[in-house]
Every structure is written in structure tokens, then in C-alpha cells.
mmCIF file of C-alpha atoms in Angstrom:
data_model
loop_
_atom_site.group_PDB
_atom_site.id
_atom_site.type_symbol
_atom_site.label_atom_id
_atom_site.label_comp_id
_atom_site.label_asym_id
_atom_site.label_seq_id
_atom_site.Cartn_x
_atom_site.Cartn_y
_atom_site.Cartn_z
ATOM 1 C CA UNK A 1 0.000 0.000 0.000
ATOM 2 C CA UNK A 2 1.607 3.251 -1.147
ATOM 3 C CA UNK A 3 1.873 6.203 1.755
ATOM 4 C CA UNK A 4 -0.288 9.257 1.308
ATOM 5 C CA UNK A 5 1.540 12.096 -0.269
ATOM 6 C CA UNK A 6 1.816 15.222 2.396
ATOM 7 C CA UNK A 7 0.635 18.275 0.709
ATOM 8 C CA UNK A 8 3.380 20.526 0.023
ATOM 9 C CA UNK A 9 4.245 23.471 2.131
ATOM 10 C CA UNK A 10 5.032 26.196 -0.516
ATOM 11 C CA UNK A 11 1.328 26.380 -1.599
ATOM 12 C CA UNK A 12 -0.047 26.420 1.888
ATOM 13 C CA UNK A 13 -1.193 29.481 3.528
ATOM 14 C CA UNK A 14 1.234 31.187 5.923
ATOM 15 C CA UNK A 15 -0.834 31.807 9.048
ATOM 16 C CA UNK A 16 1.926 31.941 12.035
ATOM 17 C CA UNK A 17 5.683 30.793 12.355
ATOM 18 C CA UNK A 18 8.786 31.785 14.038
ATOM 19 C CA UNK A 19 11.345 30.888 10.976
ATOM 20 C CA UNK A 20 14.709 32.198 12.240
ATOM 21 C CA UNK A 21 15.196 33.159 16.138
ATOM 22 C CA UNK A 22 15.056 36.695 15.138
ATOM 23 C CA UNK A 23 12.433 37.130 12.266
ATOM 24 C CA UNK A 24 8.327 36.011 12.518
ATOM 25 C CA UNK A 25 5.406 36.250 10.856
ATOM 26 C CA UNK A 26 2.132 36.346 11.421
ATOM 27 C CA UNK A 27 -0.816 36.514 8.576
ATOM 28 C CA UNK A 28 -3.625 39.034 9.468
ATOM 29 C CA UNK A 29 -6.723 39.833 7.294
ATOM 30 C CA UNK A 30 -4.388 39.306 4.194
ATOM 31 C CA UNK A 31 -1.570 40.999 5.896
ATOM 32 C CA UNK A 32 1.562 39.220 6.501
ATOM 33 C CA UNK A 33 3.503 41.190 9.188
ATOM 34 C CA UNK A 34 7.013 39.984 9.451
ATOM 35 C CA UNK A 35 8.680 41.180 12.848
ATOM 36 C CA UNK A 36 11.982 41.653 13.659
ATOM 37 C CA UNK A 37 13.136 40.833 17.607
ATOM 38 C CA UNK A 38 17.348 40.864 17.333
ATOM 39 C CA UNK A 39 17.617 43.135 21.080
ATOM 40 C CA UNK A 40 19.234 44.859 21.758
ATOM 41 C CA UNK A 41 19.746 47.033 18.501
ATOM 42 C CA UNK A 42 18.417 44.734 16.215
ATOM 43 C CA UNK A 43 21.623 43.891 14.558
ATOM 44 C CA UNK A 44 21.644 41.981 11.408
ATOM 45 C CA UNK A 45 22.884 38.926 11.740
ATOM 46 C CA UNK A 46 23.543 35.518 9.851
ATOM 47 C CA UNK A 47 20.334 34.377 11.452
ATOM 48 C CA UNK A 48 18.445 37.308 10.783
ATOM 49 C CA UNK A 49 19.360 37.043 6.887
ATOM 50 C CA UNK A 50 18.565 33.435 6.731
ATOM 51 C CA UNK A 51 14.548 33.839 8.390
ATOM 52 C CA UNK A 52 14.129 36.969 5.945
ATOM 53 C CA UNK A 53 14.995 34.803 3.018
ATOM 54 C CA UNK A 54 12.817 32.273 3.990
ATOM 55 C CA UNK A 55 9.892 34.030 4.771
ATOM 56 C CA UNK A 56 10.621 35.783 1.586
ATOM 57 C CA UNK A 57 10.396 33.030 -0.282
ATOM 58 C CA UNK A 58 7.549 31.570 1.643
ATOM 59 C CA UNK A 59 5.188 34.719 1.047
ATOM 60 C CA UNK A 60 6.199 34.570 -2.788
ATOM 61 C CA UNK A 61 4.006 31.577 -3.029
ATOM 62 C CA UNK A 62 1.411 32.375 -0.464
ATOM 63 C CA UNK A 63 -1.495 33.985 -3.046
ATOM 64 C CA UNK A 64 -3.760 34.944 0.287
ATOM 65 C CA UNK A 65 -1.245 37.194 0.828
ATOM 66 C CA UNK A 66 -2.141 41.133 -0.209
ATOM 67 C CA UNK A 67 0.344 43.012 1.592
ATOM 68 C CA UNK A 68 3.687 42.850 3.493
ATOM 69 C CA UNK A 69 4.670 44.915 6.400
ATOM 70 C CA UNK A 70 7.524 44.398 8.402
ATOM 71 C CA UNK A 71 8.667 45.913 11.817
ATOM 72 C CA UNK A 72 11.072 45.852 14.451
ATOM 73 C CA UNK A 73 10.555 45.230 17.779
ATOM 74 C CA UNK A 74 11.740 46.576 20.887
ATOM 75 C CA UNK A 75 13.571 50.103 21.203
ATOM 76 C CA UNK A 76 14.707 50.561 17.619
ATOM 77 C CA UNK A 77 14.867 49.514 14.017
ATOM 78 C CA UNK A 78 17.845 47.789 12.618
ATOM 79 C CA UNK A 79 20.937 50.164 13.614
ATOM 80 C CA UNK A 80 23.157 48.088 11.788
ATOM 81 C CA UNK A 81 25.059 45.243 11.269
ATOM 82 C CA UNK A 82 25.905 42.280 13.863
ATOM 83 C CA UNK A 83 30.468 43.508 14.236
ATOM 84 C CA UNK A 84 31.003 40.303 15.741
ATOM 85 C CA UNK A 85 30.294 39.253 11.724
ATOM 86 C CA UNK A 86 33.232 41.421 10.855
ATOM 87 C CA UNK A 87 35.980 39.312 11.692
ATOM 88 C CA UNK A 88 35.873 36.506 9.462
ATOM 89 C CA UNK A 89 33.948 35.263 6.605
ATOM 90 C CA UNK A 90 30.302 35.989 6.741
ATOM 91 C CA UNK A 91 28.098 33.256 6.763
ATOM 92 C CA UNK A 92 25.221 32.987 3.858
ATOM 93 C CA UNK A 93 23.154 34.453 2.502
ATOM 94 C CA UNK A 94 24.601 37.811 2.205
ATOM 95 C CA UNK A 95 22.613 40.474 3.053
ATOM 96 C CA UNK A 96 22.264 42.104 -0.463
ATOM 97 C CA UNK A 97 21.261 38.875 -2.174
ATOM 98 C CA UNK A 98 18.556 38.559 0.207
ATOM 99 C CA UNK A 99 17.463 42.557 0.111
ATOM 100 C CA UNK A 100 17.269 41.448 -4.339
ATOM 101 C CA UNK A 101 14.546 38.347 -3.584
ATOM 102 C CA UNK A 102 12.746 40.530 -0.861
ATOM 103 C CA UNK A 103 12.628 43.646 -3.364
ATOM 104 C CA UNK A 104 10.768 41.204 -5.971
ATOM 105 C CA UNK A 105 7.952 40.159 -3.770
ATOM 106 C CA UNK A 106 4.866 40.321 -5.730
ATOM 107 C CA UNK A 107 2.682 41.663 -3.178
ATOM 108 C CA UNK A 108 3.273 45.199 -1.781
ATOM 109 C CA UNK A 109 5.712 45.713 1.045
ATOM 110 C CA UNK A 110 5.874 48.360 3.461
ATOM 111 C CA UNK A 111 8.562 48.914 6.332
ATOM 112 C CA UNK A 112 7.952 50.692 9.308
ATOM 113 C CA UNK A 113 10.886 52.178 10.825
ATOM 114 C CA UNK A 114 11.431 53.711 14.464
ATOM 115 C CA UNK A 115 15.014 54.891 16.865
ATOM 116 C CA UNK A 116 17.861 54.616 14.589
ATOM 117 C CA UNK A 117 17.967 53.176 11.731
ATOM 118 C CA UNK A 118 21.421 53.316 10.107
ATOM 119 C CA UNK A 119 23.370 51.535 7.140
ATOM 120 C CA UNK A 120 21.997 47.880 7.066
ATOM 121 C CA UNK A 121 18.691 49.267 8.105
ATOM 122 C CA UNK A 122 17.763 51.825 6.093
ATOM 123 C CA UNK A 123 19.480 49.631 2.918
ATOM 124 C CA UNK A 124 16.867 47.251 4.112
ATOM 125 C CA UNK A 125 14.231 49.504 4.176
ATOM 126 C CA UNK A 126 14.898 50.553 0.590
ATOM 127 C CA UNK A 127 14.548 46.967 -0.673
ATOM 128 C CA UNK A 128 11.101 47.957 0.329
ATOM 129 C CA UNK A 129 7.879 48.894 -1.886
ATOM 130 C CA UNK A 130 6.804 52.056 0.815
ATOM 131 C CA UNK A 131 8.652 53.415 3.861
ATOM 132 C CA UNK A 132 6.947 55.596 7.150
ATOM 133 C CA UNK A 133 9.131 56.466 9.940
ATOM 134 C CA UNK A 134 7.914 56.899 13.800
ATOM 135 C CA UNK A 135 8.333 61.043 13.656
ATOM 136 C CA UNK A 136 11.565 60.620 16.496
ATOM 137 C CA UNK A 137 13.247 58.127 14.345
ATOM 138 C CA UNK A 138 16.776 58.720 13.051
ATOM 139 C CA UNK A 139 17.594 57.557 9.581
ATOM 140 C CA UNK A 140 20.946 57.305 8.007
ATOM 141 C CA UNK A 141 24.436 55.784 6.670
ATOM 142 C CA UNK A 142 27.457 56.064 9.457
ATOM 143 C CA UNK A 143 29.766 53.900 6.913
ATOM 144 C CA UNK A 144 32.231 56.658 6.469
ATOM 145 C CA UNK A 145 32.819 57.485 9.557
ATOM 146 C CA UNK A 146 34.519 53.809 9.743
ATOM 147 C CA UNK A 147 36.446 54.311 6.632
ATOM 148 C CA UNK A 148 33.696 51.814 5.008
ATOM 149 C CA UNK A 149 31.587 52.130 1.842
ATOM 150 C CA UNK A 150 27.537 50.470 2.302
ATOM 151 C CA UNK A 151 27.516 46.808 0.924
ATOM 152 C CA UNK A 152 23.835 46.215 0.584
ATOM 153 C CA UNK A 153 23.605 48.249 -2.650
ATOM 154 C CA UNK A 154 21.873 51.194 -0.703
ATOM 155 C CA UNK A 155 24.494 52.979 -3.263
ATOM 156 C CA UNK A 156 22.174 52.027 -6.173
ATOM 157 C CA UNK A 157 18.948 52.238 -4.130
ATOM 158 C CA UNK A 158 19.126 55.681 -2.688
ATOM 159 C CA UNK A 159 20.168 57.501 -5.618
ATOM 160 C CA UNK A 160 17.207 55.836 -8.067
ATOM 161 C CA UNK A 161 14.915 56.751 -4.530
ATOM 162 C CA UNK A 162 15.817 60.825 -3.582
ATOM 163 C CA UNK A 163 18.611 61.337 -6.293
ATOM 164 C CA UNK A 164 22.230 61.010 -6.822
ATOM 165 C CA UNK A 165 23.210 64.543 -5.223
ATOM 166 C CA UNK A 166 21.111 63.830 -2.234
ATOM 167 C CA UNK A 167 22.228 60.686 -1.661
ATOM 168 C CA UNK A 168 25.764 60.990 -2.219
ATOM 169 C CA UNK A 169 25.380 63.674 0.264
ATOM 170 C CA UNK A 170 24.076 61.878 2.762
ATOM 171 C CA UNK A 171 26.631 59.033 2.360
ATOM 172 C CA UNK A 172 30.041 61.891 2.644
ATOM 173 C CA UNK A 173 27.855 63.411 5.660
ATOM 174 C CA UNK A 174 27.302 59.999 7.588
ATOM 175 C CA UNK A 175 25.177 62.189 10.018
ATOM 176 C CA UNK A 176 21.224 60.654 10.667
ATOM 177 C CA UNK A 177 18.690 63.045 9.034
ATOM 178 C CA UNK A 178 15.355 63.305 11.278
ATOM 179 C CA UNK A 179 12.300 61.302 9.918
ATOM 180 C CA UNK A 180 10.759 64.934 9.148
ATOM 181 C CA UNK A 181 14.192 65.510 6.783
ATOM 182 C CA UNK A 182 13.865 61.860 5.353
ATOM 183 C CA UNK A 183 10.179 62.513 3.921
ATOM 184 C CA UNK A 184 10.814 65.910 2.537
ATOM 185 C CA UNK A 185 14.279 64.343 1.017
ATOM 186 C CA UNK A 186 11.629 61.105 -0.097
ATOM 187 C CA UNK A 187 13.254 58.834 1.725
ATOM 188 C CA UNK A 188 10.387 57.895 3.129
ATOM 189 C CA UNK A 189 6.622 58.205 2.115
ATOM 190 C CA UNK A 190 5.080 58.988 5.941
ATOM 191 C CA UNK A 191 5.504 59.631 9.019
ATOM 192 C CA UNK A 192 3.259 58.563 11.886
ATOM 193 C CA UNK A 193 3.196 58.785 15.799
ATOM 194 C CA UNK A 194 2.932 55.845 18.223
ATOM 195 C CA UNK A 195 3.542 51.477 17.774
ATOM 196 C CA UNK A 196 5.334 50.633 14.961
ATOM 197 C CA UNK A 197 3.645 47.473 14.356
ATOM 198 C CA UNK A 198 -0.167 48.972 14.483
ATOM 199 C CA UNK A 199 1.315 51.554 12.237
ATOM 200 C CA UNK A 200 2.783 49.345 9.490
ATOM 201 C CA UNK A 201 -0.651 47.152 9.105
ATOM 202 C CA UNK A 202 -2.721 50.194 9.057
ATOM 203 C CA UNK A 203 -0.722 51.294 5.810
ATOM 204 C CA UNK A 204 -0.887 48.008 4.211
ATOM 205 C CA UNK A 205 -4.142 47.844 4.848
ATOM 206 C CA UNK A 206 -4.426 51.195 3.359
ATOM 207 C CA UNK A 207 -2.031 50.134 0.102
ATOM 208 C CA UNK A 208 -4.470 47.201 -0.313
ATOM 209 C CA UNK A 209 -7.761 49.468 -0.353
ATOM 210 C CA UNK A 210 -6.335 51.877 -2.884
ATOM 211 C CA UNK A 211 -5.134 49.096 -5.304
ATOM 212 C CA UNK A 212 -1.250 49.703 -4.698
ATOM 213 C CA UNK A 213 0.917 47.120 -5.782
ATOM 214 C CA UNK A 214 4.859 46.897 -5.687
ATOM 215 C CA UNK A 215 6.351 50.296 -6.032
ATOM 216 C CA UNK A 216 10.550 48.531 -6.549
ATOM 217 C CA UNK A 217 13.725 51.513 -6.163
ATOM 218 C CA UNK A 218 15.401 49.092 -8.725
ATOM 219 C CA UNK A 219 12.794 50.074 -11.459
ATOM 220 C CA UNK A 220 13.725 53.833 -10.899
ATOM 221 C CA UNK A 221 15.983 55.651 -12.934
ATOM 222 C CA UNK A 222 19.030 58.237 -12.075
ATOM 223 C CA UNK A 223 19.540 61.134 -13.152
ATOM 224 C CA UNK A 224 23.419 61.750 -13.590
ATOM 225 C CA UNK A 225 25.672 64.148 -11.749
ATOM 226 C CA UNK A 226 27.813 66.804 -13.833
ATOM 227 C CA UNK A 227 31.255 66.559 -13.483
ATOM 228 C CA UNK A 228 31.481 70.040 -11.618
ATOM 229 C CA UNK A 229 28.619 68.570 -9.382
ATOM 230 C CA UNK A 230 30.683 65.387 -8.865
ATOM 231 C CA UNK A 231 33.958 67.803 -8.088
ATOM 232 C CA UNK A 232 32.574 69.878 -5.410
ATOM 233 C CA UNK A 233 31.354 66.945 -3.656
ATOM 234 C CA UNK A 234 35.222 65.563 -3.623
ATOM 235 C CA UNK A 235 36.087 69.479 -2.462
ATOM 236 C CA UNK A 236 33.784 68.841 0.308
ATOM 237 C CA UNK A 237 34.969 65.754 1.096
ATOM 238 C CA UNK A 238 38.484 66.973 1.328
ATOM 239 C CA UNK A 239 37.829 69.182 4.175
ATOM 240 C CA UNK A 240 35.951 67.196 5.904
ATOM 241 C CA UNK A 241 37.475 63.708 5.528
ATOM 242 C CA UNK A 242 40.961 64.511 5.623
ATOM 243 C CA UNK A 243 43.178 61.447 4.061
ATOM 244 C CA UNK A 244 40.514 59.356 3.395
ATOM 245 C CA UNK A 245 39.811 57.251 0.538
ATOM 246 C CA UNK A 246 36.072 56.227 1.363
ATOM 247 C CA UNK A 247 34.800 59.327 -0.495
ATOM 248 C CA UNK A 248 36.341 58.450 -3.315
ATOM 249 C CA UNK A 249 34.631 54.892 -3.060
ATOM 250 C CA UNK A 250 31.692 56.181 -2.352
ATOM 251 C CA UNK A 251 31.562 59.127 -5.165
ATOM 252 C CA UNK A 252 32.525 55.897 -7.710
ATOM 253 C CA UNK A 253 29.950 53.636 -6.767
ATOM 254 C CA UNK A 254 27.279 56.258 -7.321
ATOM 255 C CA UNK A 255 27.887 56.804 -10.114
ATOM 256 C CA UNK A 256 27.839 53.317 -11.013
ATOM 257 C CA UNK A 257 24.267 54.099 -10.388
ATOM 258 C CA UNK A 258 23.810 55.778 -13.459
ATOM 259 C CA UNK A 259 26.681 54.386 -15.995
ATOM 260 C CA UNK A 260 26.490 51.077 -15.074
#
């Protein structure tokens, strides 16, 4: 007697499960709300990357499904990346290979930032469809102040998102802009007051009653910096990064944004 087949998981609705310590989701009226509990900062780690992949590729097939919203919990959205990574080889998947699957979901995806949300973060956070920030969040990319250039492609994100001037500036700054500065820069879309997570479903919810579908940075288009815009950003950079290469780096791989 041949064994019943087991129906098979990919096709089933996603109701409730805790896929990687740091990373759950829940399904709620359509909405699956994917929180993020890494305390104390919510550093990105290996394990963070792996349940994000997964429940990427879990709500890719889950058709009952409208809208994705994702959250942090605790004190603060992701304020980086997990150092203790830094030393060695990172462990898979990296970070921007699993920011190019989540940027593809089908459904619309909306992130809900709050605290400080720097480099990893807010490259996360432009993988997404639709960004609010909690109005006393802190948004931005600290890389150069560690000699470092950001290596989750929020180099090609930002500038296709607020513009290659803007961004570039923000990335030779490496100061946090205010979530009031972020939505008048279009960083984000929103800003709102209160819990993050009640926040984030109430504008999927919202996305879903107006129709909205995927609204991907990748599908957005530079415009390109003149070459005496592109100079006065390395004059600036001179005087206020004395001997270091990382503008440089970071000038070059905006620009990619555009040529390449």
C-alpha cells in the first residue's frame, strides 16, 4: 500500500511561524507582518538574513497574501550590522542577495521604521515597496565614519529613490537626518506617531484598499551628476574627511548608479 503524499508546504497558507530566532510572521486579514526581535539594537545577523529569506520566499508563493509589512521590535529599528560578523567570513546568505529576492515580492511591502535606523537598516528599508518612519526616528548611513563604503547596494537604491546629489550627500555626511528631513528628502513616504507594528498594518491595509501594488527603487531611474557637481562633492569631502579614501569609493559607486 503506497503512503499518502503530504501536501506541500510552498502552496499552503502562511498563518503563524517563528522561521529564524530573530524574524516572525504572522498573517492578518491578508496581511503578513514579518517582525523583527534581534535586542538589543536589532543587529543583522547571519540568522536574521537566513529567516528573511525564507519568509521571503515563503510569502512569494502564499497567493492569500495582499500586503507585506515588516517591523522591528523593541527600542529601535535595525541600527546596523551584527560587528562580531566582521571578523571573518560571513556566513550565507549575504545580506544584499537577500534585500534582491525581498525587493521582488509580488505583493506590496511596506517597512515601518522607528530609533535609529542606520546603514543595514535603512538599505533594508529601501529593498522595500513604501517606507513611514515613527516622527523621532533617526535615519541614516554612518559607513564613512569607519572608513567603510555600504555593501547592501543602498548605493544604487538611494540615488534611483531621492537622487544622486542627495544621496551621495548623505553618504560623505554619515550624520542621521530626522524622519521629518527623510520625507521631505523622499526617503520615506510617511511619518506617523505611536507602535510601529499597528502603524505598518494600518498602511498596508491602506495600500491594499487603494489598489497599490509593488512600487521597486530598482525600477527607478538616475539622473546623472555633472562633473562640476561630482567635483565639489570631492572638495567637500576633502575638508571634511581629511586622508581618506572612502569618499572616493563612495563618489565611484554612485555613479555606477547611473553608468552602469
Amino acid at each position: 500500500m503506497r503512503p499518502s503524499r503530504r501536501p506541500t508546504a510552498c502552496r499552503c497558507q502562511l498563518r503563524s511561524a517563528r522561521l529564524s530566532q530573530p524574524i516572525s510572521v504572522a498573517v492578518e486579514d491578508g496581511i503578513a507582518v514579518i517582525a523583527v526581535d534581534n535586542p538589543p539594537v536589532n543587529a543583522i545577523s547571519a540568522a536574521m538574513r537566513r529567516g528573511l529569506q525564507e519568509a521571503t520566499r515563503r510569502l512569494a508563493q502564499d497567493e492569500s497574501v495582499k500586503a507585506v509589512a515588516l517591523y522591528c521590535a523593541g527600542r529601535t529599528f535595525i541600527a546596523g550590522a551584527d560587528i562580531s560578523e566582521f571578523g571573518g567570513t560571513m556566513a550565507p546568505p549575504l545580506l544584499r542577495n537577500v534585500l534582491a529576492e525581498f525587493e521582488q515580492l509580488p505583493q506590496p511591502v511596506v517597512i515601518a521604521l522607528h530609533g535609529t535606523a542606520l546603514g543595514g537598516g535603512v538599505e533594508l528599508a529601501l529593498a522595500g515597496h513604501y517606507r513611514i518612519a515613527e516622527q523621532g526616528a533617526k535615519l541614516g548611513f554612518p559607513e564613512i565614519t569607519l572608513g567603510v563604503v555600504p555593501g547592501a547596494v543602498g548605493t544604487q537604491r538611494l540615488p534611483r529613490l531621492i537622487g544622486a546629489s542627495k544621496a551621495l550627500n548623505m553618504f560623505l555626511d554619515g550624520r542621521p537626518v530626522s524622519a521629518g528631513e527623510a520625507k521631505q528628502l523622499g526617503l520615506v513616504d510617511d511619518t506617523f506617531e505611536g507602535d510601529p507594528r499597528a502603524a505598518v498594518i494600518a498602511y498596508a491595509k491602506q495600500l491594499v484598499a487603494a489598489g497599490k501594488g509593488p512600487r521597486r527603487v530598482c525600477d527607478m531611474q538616475v539622473t546623472p551628476l555633472t562633473e562640476e557637481q561630482i567635483a565639489a562633492f570631492r572638495a567637500q569631502a576633502a575638508k571634511q574627511h581629511k586622508g581618506m579614501i572612502t569618499p572616493e569609493l563612495d563618489i565611484a559607486a554612485v555613479r555606477a548608479s547611473w553608468e552602469l
